[in-house]
Coordinates of C-alpha atoms in Angstrom, one line a residue:
M25 CA 135.9 138.9 76.1
G26 CA 138.7 139.0 72.9
T27 CA 138.6 137.4 70.0
T28 CA 141.3 135.9 68.2
T29 CA 142.1 135.5 64.7
Q30 CA 145.0 133.7 62.4
S31 CA 146.3 137.0 61.4
A32 CA 149.1 139.1 62.5
V33 CA 151.6 142.2 63.3
I34 CA 154.8 145.2 63.2
N35 CA 159.4 146.2 63.8
H36 CA 160.4 146.4 66.5
S37 CA 161.0 150.9 64.9
F38 CA 156.7 151.5 65.3
M39 CA 155.8 153.1 68.6
P40 CA 152.4 153.3 69.1
K41 CA 151.0 156.9 68.2
L42 CA 150.2 159.9 71.6
R43 CA 147.2 159.7 71.4
V44 CA 146.7 155.9 71.3
I45 CA 149.5 155.6 74.7
K46 CA 147.4 158.4 75.8
L47 CA 144.4 156.6 75.4
S48 CA 145.6 153.5 77.1
I49 CA 146.8 155.5 80.6
I50 CA 143.0 156.6 80.9
A51 CA 141.7 153.0 80.3
F52 CA 143.8 151.1 82.7
S53 CA 143.9 153.7 85.2
V54 CA 140.1 153.7 85.4
A55 CA 140.4 150.2 85.8
I56 CA 143.2 149.9 88.5
S57 CA 140.9 153.2 90.7
I58 CA 138.2 149.6 91.5
P59 CA 139.3 147.6 93.6
S60 CA 136.5 146.6 94.5
Q61 CA 136.2 143.2 94.1
A62 CA 139.6 143.0 91.8
K63 CA 141.1 139.9 90.8
L64 CA 144.7 139.5 89.1
E65 CA 146.1 135.8 86.9
V66 CA 148.8 135.6 85.9
S67 CA 150.0 132.7 84.4
A68 CA 153.0 131.6 82.0
L69 CA 154.0 128.7 80.3
A70 CA 157.6 128.1 77.6
S71 CA 157.1 125.5 74.8
A72 CA 160.7 123.9 73.1
D73 CA 160.4 122.6 69.4
T74 CA 162.6 120.9 67.4
T75 CA 161.0 121.3 63.0
H76 CA 163.0 119.0 60.5
Q77 CA 161.2 119.7 57.6
H78 CA 161.7 118.0 54.2
V79 CA 161.0 120.5 51.1
K80 CA 161.3 119.3 47.4
T81 CA 161.3 122.3 44.8
E82 CA 160.2 123.0 41.2
D83 CA 163.1 124.7 39.8
N84 CA 166.1 124.1 43.7
G85 CA 165.8 120.1 44.1
T86 CA 165.4 119.7 47.2
R87 CA 166.4 120.7 50.8
S88 CA 167.1 119.8 54.6
L89 CA 166.5 122.0 57.3
T90 CA 167.0 121.8 60.9
T91 CA 164.8 124.5 63.6
F92 CA 164.5 125.2 66.8
T93 CA 162.7 127.0 68.6
I94 CA 161.4 128.3 72.3
A95 CA 158.5 130.4 72.7
P96 CA 157.5 132.0 76.5
Q97 CA 154.0 132.9 76.6
V98 CA 153.2 135.5 79.2
N99 CA 148.9 135.6 79.5
A100 CA 147.7 138.2 82.3
V101 CA 144.3 138.9 82.8
Y102 CA 142.4 141.3 84.9
Q103 CA 138.5 142.1 86.4
T104 CA 136.7 143.9 89.0
R105 CA 132.6 144.4 89.4
T106 CA 133.1 146.3 86.0
F107 CA 135.9 146.0 84.3
Q108 CA 138.0 142.7 82.6
G109 CA 140.9 142.9 81.1
L110 CA 143.1 140.5 79.2
W111 CA 146.5 140.7 78.3
S112 CA 149.1 137.7 76.0
G113 CA 152.2 138.2 74.8
T114 CA 154.9 135.4 73.2
Y115 CA 158.4 135.6 72.5
T116 CA 159.4 133.4 69.8
H117 CA 163.3 132.3 69.3
L118 CA 164.9 130.6 66.4
E119 CA 167.4 128.6 65.9
R120 CA 167.9 127.3 61.7
D121 CA 170.7 125.0 60.5
N122 CA 170.3 123.0 57.0
D123 CA 173.7 122.9 54.3
D124 CA 174.1 126.6 53.9
T125 CA 174.1 128.7 56.3
S126 CA 172.7 129.0 59.2
Q127 CA 170.2 131.7 60.5
R128 CA 168.8 132.8 64.3
Q129 CA 164.9 135.0 64.7
D130 CA 163.0 136.2 66.6
Y131 CA 159.4 137.4 67.2
A132 CA 157.8 139.4 69.2
E133 CA 153.6 139.0 69.9
Y134 CA 150.7 140.9 71.9
N135 CA 147.2 141.4 71.7
Y136 CA 145.1 142.1 74.7
S137 CA 141.1 143.2 74.6
A138 CA 139.8 144.9 77.6
Q139 CA 135.9 145.6 78.7
W140 CA 134.9 148.5 81.2
V141 CA 130.6 149.1 81.4
P142 CA 130.5 151.5 84.3
F143 CA 126.4 151.5 83.6
K144 CA 125.8 148.5 82.7
N145 CA 122.6 148.0 80.0
L146 CA 123.8 151.8 79.1
L147 CA 127.4 153.2 78.7
S148 CA 129.9 150.6 78.1
F149 CA 133.8 151.1 76.5
Q150 CA 136.1 148.5 74.8
A151 CA 139.9 148.2 73.6
A152 CA 141.7 145.7 71.4
G153 CA 144.5 145.6 69.1
A154 CA 147.6 143.4 68.2
L155 CA 151.4 143.3 67.7
I156 CA 151.3 139.6 65.0
Y157 CA 152.6 139.1 62.2
Q158 CA 150.2 138.7 59.3
N159 CA 150.7 137.1 55.7
T160 CA 150.8 140.0 53.2
N161 CA 150.8 138.2 50.3
S162 CA 147.9 136.1 48.9
S163 CA 149.2 134.3 47.2
N164 CA 151.5 132.4 49.9
F165 CA 147.8 131.9 51.6
L166 CA 148.2 129.1 54.8
L167 CA 151.9 128.4 54.3
S168 CA 153.8 132.0 55.5
D169 CA 155.2 131.3 59.2
F170 CA 158.3 131.9 61.2
I171 CA 160.1 128.2 59.3
A172 CA 158.6 128.8 56.1
N173 CA 157.7 131.4 53.7
S174 CA 158.4 133.5 56.6
D175 CA 159.6 136.9 54.1
S176 CA 156.1 137.1 53.9
L177 CA 155.2 138.4 57.3
A178 CA 155.6 141.3 58.4
K179 CA 154.9 143.0 61.5
T180 CA 151.1 144.7 62.0
R181 CA 149.3 146.4 64.5
S182 CA 146.7 147.2 65.0
N183 CA 144.2 149.4 68.5
R184 CA 140.7 149.6 68.0
L185 CA 138.8 151.5 70.7
L186 CA 134.5 151.6 70.7
S187 CA 132.3 152.9 73.4
T188 CA 128.5 152.4 73.0
L189 CA 125.7 153.8 73.7
T190 CA 122.3 152.7 74.8
L191 CA 119.0 152.9 75.0
D192 CA 116.7 150.1 75.7
H193 CA 113.9 150.8 77.7
G194 CA 111.7 153.7 76.4
D195 CA 108.7 153.2 75.7
W196 CA 108.1 154.3 71.9
V197 CA 111.5 155.0 71.3
R198 CA 114.8 153.8 71.7
G199 CA 118.9 153.2 70.7
Q200 CA 121.9 152.6 70.4
G201 CA 125.1 154.3 69.5
T202 CA 128.7 153.8 69.0
A203 CA 131.8 156.6 68.0
S204 CA 135.6 154.4 68.0
Y205 CA 138.8 154.5 66.8
S206 CA 141.3 152.4 64.7
D207 CA 144.5 152.9 63.7
T208 CA 146.5 150.2 61.6
A209 CA 149.3 150.0 60.3
S210 CA 152.9 147.7 59.1
E211 CA 155.8 146.7 58.2
R212 CA 155.7 146.5 54.7
S213 CA 153.9 145.8 51.5
L214 CA 154.4 143.2 49.4
T215 CA 152.6 144.5 46.6
N216 CA 153.8 147.9 46.5
N217 CA 156.6 150.5 48.3
N218 CA 153.6 151.3 51.2
A219 CA 152.5 149.6 54.7
L220 CA 150.1 150.2 56.2
D221 CA 150.0 153.5 58.4
N222 CA 146.1 154.7 59.2
D223 CA 143.7 155.3 61.3
S224 CA 139.9 155.3 60.8
Y225 CA 137.2 156.7 62.3
Q226 CA 133.7 155.2 62.6
L227 CA 129.4 156.5 63.6
T228 CA 127.3 154.2 64.0
G229 CA 123.3 154.6 65.1
T230 CA 120.8 153.1 66.0
L231 CA 117.1 154.6 66.7
V232 CA 113.3 151.9 66.5
N233 CA 110.5 151.5 68.1
G234 CA 109.1 151.1 71.1
D235 CA 107.1 148.9 73.0
E236 CA 104.3 150.5 73.2
A237 CA 104.1 150.9 68.9
K238 CA 101.2 148.7 68.5
Y239 CA 99.6 150.2 64.6
F240 CA 103.6 151.8 63.2
I241 CA 106.9 149.6 63.5
W242 CA 109.8 151.8 62.2
S243 CA 113.8 151.0 62.7
V244 CA 116.7 154.2 61.6
T245 CA 120.4 153.5 61.2
G246 CA 123.4 154.8 59.4
T247 CA 126.7 155.1 59.6
Y248 CA 130.5 156.6 58.9
Q249 CA 133.7 155.7 58.4
N250 CA 136.4 158.0 57.7
T251 CA 140.1 156.4 57.0
E252 CA 142.6 158.5 56.7
R253 CA 145.3 156.8 53.8
S254 CA 148.7 158.2 55.5
Q255 CA 151.7 156.3 53.7
T256 CA 150.1 155.3 49.8
N257 CA 148.3 159.2 49.2
N258 CA 145.9 158.5 47.6
G259 CA 143.6 160.5 49.7
D260 CA 140.8 159.6 52.5
F261 CA 138.7 157.1 51.9
E262 CA 134.3 157.8 53.5
S263 CA 131.6 155.3 53.2
R264 CA 128.3 156.5 54.8
T265 CA 125.1 155.0 54.8
G266 CA 121.3 154.8 56.0
D267 CA 118.7 153.1 56.1
A268 CA 115.1 153.5 57.4
Y269 CA 112.0 151.9 57.2
I270 CA 107.9 152.6 58.3
D271 CA 105.4 149.2 58.9
T272 CA 101.6 151.1 59.5
R273 CA 100.1 148.2 60.0
I274 CA 96.6 146.9 57.6
Y275 CA 95.1 144.0 58.5
G276 CA 96.8 141.3 61.3
D277 CA 100.2 140.4 61.5
W278 CA 99.5 143.0 57.3
A279 CA 101.6 145.6 57.7
F280 CA 102.1 148.7 54.6
R281 CA 106.1 149.2 54.1
L282 CA 107.1 152.0 53.0
T283 CA 111.8 152.4 52.8
A284 CA 114.8 154.6 52.0
G285 CA 118.6 153.7 51.5
H286 CA 120.9 156.1 50.7
E287 CA 125.1 155.1 50.0
A288 CA 128.0 157.1 49.0
N289 CA 131.8 156.4 49.1
Q290 CA 134.5 158.6 48.5
I291 CA 137.4 159.0 47.4
S292 CA 139.4 162.2 48.6
D293 CA 142.2 164.2 47.0
R294 CA 142.1 162.4 43.8
D295 CA 141.3 165.0 40.5
D296 CA 140.3 162.1 38.0
T297 CA 137.7 160.3 38.5
N298 CA 137.9 158.0 40.7
S299 CA 137.7 161.5 42.8
L300 CA 134.2 161.5 42.3
V301 CA 131.2 159.7 45.2
R302 CA 129.8 156.5 44.7
E303 CA 126.4 157.5 45.5
F304 CA 123.3 154.8 45.5
N305 CA 119.9 156.5 46.9
S306 CA 116.0 154.1 46.7
Y307 CA 113.0 154.0 47.5
G308 CA 109.9 151.7 48.0
A309 CA 106.8 149.9 49.3
G310 CA 105.3 146.9 49.7
L311 CA 103.8 145.0 52.5
T312 CA 105.5 143.1 56.1
Y313 CA 104.2 140.1 57.5
R314 CA 105.1 140.2 61.4
Q315 CA 104.6 137.4 64.1
A316 CA 106.9 138.9 66.5
E317 CA 110.0 141.5 66.9
N318 CA 112.3 138.9 65.5
R319 CA 109.9 136.9 62.9
Y320 CA 109.1 138.9 60.0
I321 CA 109.3 139.6 56.6
S322 CA 109.3 142.8 54.3
I323 CA 108.6 142.5 49.9
T324 CA 108.8 146.1 48.9
A325 CA 109.3 147.7 45.8
N326 CA 111.9 149.2 44.6
K327 CA 113.4 152.8 42.3
S328 CA 117.6 153.8 42.1
D329 CA 118.3 157.2 41.7
S330 CA 121.9 156.7 40.7
D331 CA 124.8 158.5 39.9
I332 CA 126.3 155.6 38.1
E333 CA 124.1 155.6 35.2
D334 CA 122.9 152.6 34.2
D335 CA 121.7 152.1 37.7
D336 CA 120.2 155.0 38.1
G337 CA 116.1 154.8 37.1
E338 CA 115.8 151.8 38.0
T339 CA 112.8 149.5 39.4
F340 CA 114.0 146.2 41.8
V341 CA 112.6 144.2 44.1
G342 CA 113.4 144.1 48.0
V343 CA 113.3 141.2 51.0
D344 CA 113.8 141.7 54.2
L345 CA 113.6 139.1 56.4
Q346 CA 114.1 138.1 60.0
W347 CA 113.6 135.2 62.1
A348 CA 113.8 132.9 65.0
L349 CA 112.6 129.3 64.1
S350 CA 114.1 128.3 68.1
T351 CA 115.4 130.1 71.0
R352 CA 118.3 128.3 68.9
T353 CA 118.6 128.7 65.9
R354 CA 118.2 132.5 64.3
I355 CA 118.2 133.8 60.1
A356 CA 118.6 137.5 59.2
A357 CA 119.0 137.9 55.7
T358 CA 118.7 140.9 52.6
Y359 CA 118.4 140.8 49.0
G360 CA 117.9 144.8 47.1
R361 CA 119.6 146.4 45.3
R362 CA 123.5 148.9 45.0
F363 CA 125.6 150.9 43.1
Y364 CA 127.4 147.9 41.8
G365 CA 123.8 146.0 40.9
E366 CA 122.3 143.2 42.9
S367 CA 123.4 142.6 46.8
A368 CA 121.8 140.1 48.9
S369 CA 124.1 139.8 52.7
A370 CA 123.0 137.0 55.3
S371 CA 123.0 135.7 58.3
I372 CA 122.1 132.4 60.2
G373 CA 123.1 130.4 63.7
Y374 CA 121.7 127.4 65.5
N375 CA 123.4 126.3 68.8
S376 CA 122.3 122.9 70.9
K377 CA 123.7 121.6 73.7
Y378 CA 126.8 119.9 71.6
L379 CA 126.8 121.1 68.2
R380 CA 127.5 125.0 66.8
T381 CA 126.9 126.8 63.2
S382 CA 126.8 129.7 62.0
F383 CA 127.3 131.4 59.4
S384 CA 128.0 134.8 57.1
Y385 CA 127.7 136.3 53.8
S386 CA 128.1 140.4 53.5
E387 CA 129.2 142.3 50.6
D388 CA 131.4 145.4 51.5
V389 CA 133.2 148.6 50.0
T390 CA 136.1 148.6 51.6
N391 CA 139.9 148.0 52.1
T392 CA 143.0 146.0 53.8
S393 CA 143.3 148.3 56.7
R394 CA 138.8 147.7 57.6
L395 CA 139.1 144.6 57.5
L396 CA 141.7 143.4 60.0
A397 CA 140.7 146.6 62.8
D398 CA 137.7 145.5 62.4
P399 CA 138.0 141.2 61.9
E400 CA 134.5 139.8 61.5
N401 CA 134.6 136.5 64.3
L402 CA 131.7 133.6 64.5
G403 CA 133.3 132.2 67.3
V404 CA 131.9 128.5 67.4
F405 CA 134.3 128.0 70.3
V406 CA 135.8 129.6 73.8
C407 CA 138.8 129.3 74.7
P408 CA 141.3 130.2 77.2
A409 CA 144.5 132.9 76.5
A410 CA 146.1 130.1 77.3
T411 CA 145.2 127.0 75.1
T412 CA 147.8 125.0 72.8
S413 CA 145.2 123.0 71.7
I414 CA 141.6 122.5 69.5
A415 CA 140.8 119.6 73.1
D416 CA 141.0 122.6 75.1
C417 CA 138.5 125.0 73.2
F418 CA 134.2 124.3 74.7
Q419 CA 130.9 124.6 73.1
P420 CA 129.6 128.1 74.1
N421 CA 125.8 127.6 75.0
S422 CA 124.1 130.7 73.8
L423 CA 124.2 132.3 70.6
S424 CA 125.0 135.6 71.8
Y425 CA 127.6 133.9 74.2
T426 CA 129.9 136.6 76.4
P427 CA 133.5 135.5 77.2
N428 CA 134.7 135.1 80.8
A429 CA 137.4 137.4 82.1
G430 CA 139.9 134.7 80.4
E431 CA 138.2 133.3 77.8
Q432 CA 138.1 134.5 73.9
L433 CA 136.0 133.5 71.5
V434 CA 138.3 131.7 68.9
Q435 CA 137.6 131.3 65.0
L436 CA 140.1 128.3 63.1
T437 CA 140.1 130.2 59.9
S438 CA 142.0 133.6 58.8
Q439 CA 140.6 135.5 56.1
N440 CA 142.8 136.1 52.9
V441 CA 143.9 139.3 52.7
E442 CA 146.5 140.8 50.1
F443 CA 148.2 144.8 51.8
D444 CA 147.7 146.4 49.0
D445 CA 144.7 148.7 51.6
N446 CA 143.6 149.6 47.7
I447 CA 139.8 150.4 47.7
I448 CA 138.1 146.7 47.4
L449 CA 134.5 145.5 47.1
R450 CA 134.7 142.6 49.1
K451 CA 131.6 139.5 48.9
S452 CA 133.0 137.7 51.5
A453 CA 130.8 134.1 52.7
N454 CA 131.7 132.3 55.7
F455 CA 130.4 128.9 57.6
Q456 CA 131.9 127.7 61.3
S457 CA 130.9 124.5 63.0
G458 CA 131.4 123.2 65.9
Y459 CA 130.8 119.8 68.0
D460 CA 132.3 119.2 71.8
F461 CA 130.7 116.6 72.6
S462 CA 132.2 113.2 75.2
R463 CA 136.0 112.2 73.5
V464 CA 135.7 114.3 70.7
T465 CA 135.8 118.2 69.7
L466 CA 135.4 118.3 65.8
A467 CA 135.8 121.7 64.0
F468 CA 135.1 122.7 60.2
S469 CA 135.1 125.8 58.0
W470 CA 134.5 127.0 54.6
R471 CA 135.1 130.5 53.9
Y472 CA 135.0 132.5 49.8
S473 CA 136.2 135.7 49.0
E474 CA 135.5 138.0 46.0
D475 CA 138.0 141.0 45.9
D476 CA 136.8 143.3 43.2
Y477 CA 139.8 146.1 42.8
L478 CA 137.7 149.3 42.6
D479 CA 140.4 151.4 41.3
E480 CA 141.4 148.6 38.4
D481 CA 141.3 146.1 36.3
R482 CA 141.9 143.4 39.3
L483 CA 139.7 140.4 40.4
R484 CA 141.5 138.0 43.2
R485 CA 139.1 135.2 44.6
T486 CA 139.6 132.5 47.5
Y487 CA 137.7 129.4 48.2
S488 CA 139.2 127.4 51.6
F489 CA 137.6 125.0 54.6
G490 CA 139.3 123.1 57.2
T491 CA 138.3 120.5 59.9
N492 CA 140.1 120.4 63.4
L493 CA 140.1 117.2 65.1
A494 CA 140.9 116.6 69.2
Y495 CA 140.2 113.2 70.2
K496 CA 140.9 112.2 73.4
I497 CA 142.2 108.4 74.0
G498 CA 142.9 108.6 77.7
S499 CA 142.3 111.1 80.1
Y500 CA 146.3 112.5 80.4
T501 CA 146.4 112.0 76.0
N502 CA 145.0 113.2 73.1
I503 CA 144.9 112.6 69.2
T504 CA 144.9 115.3 66.8
S505 CA 144.6 116.5 63.1
S506 CA 143.8 119.2 60.7
I507 CA 143.3 120.1 57.5
S508 CA 143.0 122.9 55.3
Y509 CA 143.1 123.5 51.3
A510 CA 142.7 127.1 50.0
N511 CA 142.5 127.8 46.2
I512 CA 143.0 131.6 45.1
T513 CA 142.4 132.1 41.6
G514 CA 143.8 136.2 40.0
Q515 CA 142.6 138.1 36.8
G516 CA 144.0 141.1 35.9
A517 CA 145.7 143.9 33.3
E518 CA 149.7 142.4 34.7
E519 CA 150.6 139.8 34.6
T520 CA 151.2 139.8 37.9
F521 CA 148.1 139.6 39.3
R522 CA 147.2 136.7 36.7
G523 CA 146.9 132.6 37.8
E524 CA 146.2 130.4 40.3
S525 CA 147.4 128.4 43.2
D526 CA 146.0 125.9 44.9
N527 CA 147.4 125.4 49.0
W528 CA 147.4 123.3 51.1
N529 CA 148.4 122.7 55.1
A530 CA 147.2 119.4 57.1
S531 CA 148.7 117.8 60.5
I532 CA 148.3 114.9 62.7
G533 CA 149.9 115.1 66.6
L534 CA 149.9 113.1 69.5
E535 CA 149.8 115.6 72.9
R536 CA 150.2 113.2 76.4
E537 CA 149.8 115.4 79.5
F538 CA 152.1 114.7 82.4
G539 CA 150.5 116.2 85.7
R540 CA 149.2 119.5 85.5
R541 CA 152.0 121.6 84.2
L542 CA 153.6 119.5 81.5
K543 CA 153.0 118.6 77.8
A544 CA 154.8 116.8 75.6
S545 CA 153.1 116.5 71.8
I546 CA 154.7 115.0 68.5
D547 CA 153.1 115.5 65.0
A548 CA 153.8 116.0 61.3
R549 CA 152.4 118.4 59.0
Y550 CA 152.6 118.2 54.9
L551 CA 152.5 121.7 52.6
E552 CA 152.1 122.1 49.4
Q553 CA 152.3 124.4 46.5
E554 CA 151.1 124.1 42.9
G555 CA 149.8 126.6 40.7
D556 CA 151.0 129.5 38.2
L557 CA 149.9 132.3 40.5
S558 CA 153.3 134.4 41.4
A559 CA 154.2 133.6 45.4
G560 CA 156.9 135.2 45.8
G561 CA 157.6 133.4 48.6
Q562 CA 160.7 131.8 49.7
F563 CA 161.2 128.2 47.2
G564 CA 158.5 129.1 44.3
N565 CA 155.4 128.8 43.1
N566 CA 155.9 125.5 43.1
Y567 CA 157.1 122.5 46.0
T568 CA 156.4 120.3 48.9
D569 CA 157.2 120.8 52.1
R570 CA 157.1 117.4 54.8
R571 CA 158.1 118.4 58.0
I572 CA 158.2 116.4 61.6
S573 CA 158.6 118.1 65.3
A574 CA 158.4 117.2 69.1
S575 CA 158.0 119.6 71.4
I576 CA 157.4 119.9 75.3
T577 CA 155.6 122.6 77.5
Y578 CA 155.4 123.4 80.2
T579 CA 153.2 125.8 82.1
Y580 CA 152.9 128.1 85.7
D581 CA 149.8 129.1 86.8

């Protein structure tokens, strides 16, 4: 039911805003007021872990560290006929000894998700949020955790409330509207003195033809989003988009298409050139070949109307494709032009009994707050809320699987972001694949992102891939392994942002269950960072970190 990514969260001085508290109280009061068929499940687990590190650095030689960790976790699932909610909280206590000093550190985290459907297929309400530790420095991607580079972590809080109205039974007109509010806050930012503290409001609407429309197929969509950037004093970030088309049937499966598009991005309260609206409009005509609602391709010739002189009055080709090859495979793609030039998007999904793959490519004008508040999740695995291993997860049986109470769609990789909250044009690709059969559970991922800073002479690219494997060598014993790699490059006028870094994080481990509640494991991990991109981490730019860990976990339900 929820969504989990490897992201993170805030300090103890942070207090949720009054309106968030009120909305949360209202949501849970409504849920509790529906006792019919109510079901509450509470589970807990506690793990104790000892980790020995051997770190070799370029500038400071070698050092050894031993860290003892205790991490209790509590999970609660509440479900009625119309409501289901999940809350999970973890408290991590670390004691660290090395040749120079001893340290004690504590980290508290939680995440929650809830959905209330008072009227099925008509009205729904959703809430999701987290208080977790997030890597703030893109150069240390994959390498920051509680044990190493903890100075790169910042507590970050995010909450999101969403309401959806669906009208899908109209003979001539159908539609859907969504209104959402989100707030994002962090204790600090490593790239400037301004921590995140933003509120975002978004409205999205779609109107399409109903089943009775035979000769005119049409669609109108629109979005408006406003992000109030409280701490940066750089003005609100506003975005709006609109797209429409109408297909008029001319012969058989062929139709004549008219299309139009609108996009505008603006930073308010600014008196320089960056306060101007980046507005781009287009209109065009072409042909559509349509076999069914989810099987069509359209090609149009379009004319641009842009605030940017170089793009004004340009003629370009537009493509709109949706094609369901089968009930297991779907493809969607677009190609056209926006204010920055050529633009594209794509989505491909495949699902079989044992194999599930998803791919997406998108181009968005956004910032860190929006990415944290509404992260992309392809979710090829479904895992229990209290999972400690990929071996506990399974493949969903459809492309549109809805998690049950106590389940979460899990993405085994995270996006690389930097806590500067500048406006960026992000071009990103994300591929996830999972295989689950017999003794083997295998996941593979590949990501790409290019962040072009619209207000600065700066560009950042990240390529990453990862694999996760669990193999059952017995009824109670698993071998697990993972390999993650990222290449981060930076370009810019300032030397701080220029350079390249190669980051590795690999592990292999053995898990053994003793009865239903007790699990023991041993794990070997290797981390490496190499390059000249300013990392600002605990060990500098070039180092290796070898770890041996032994842990024991007790589960109560």
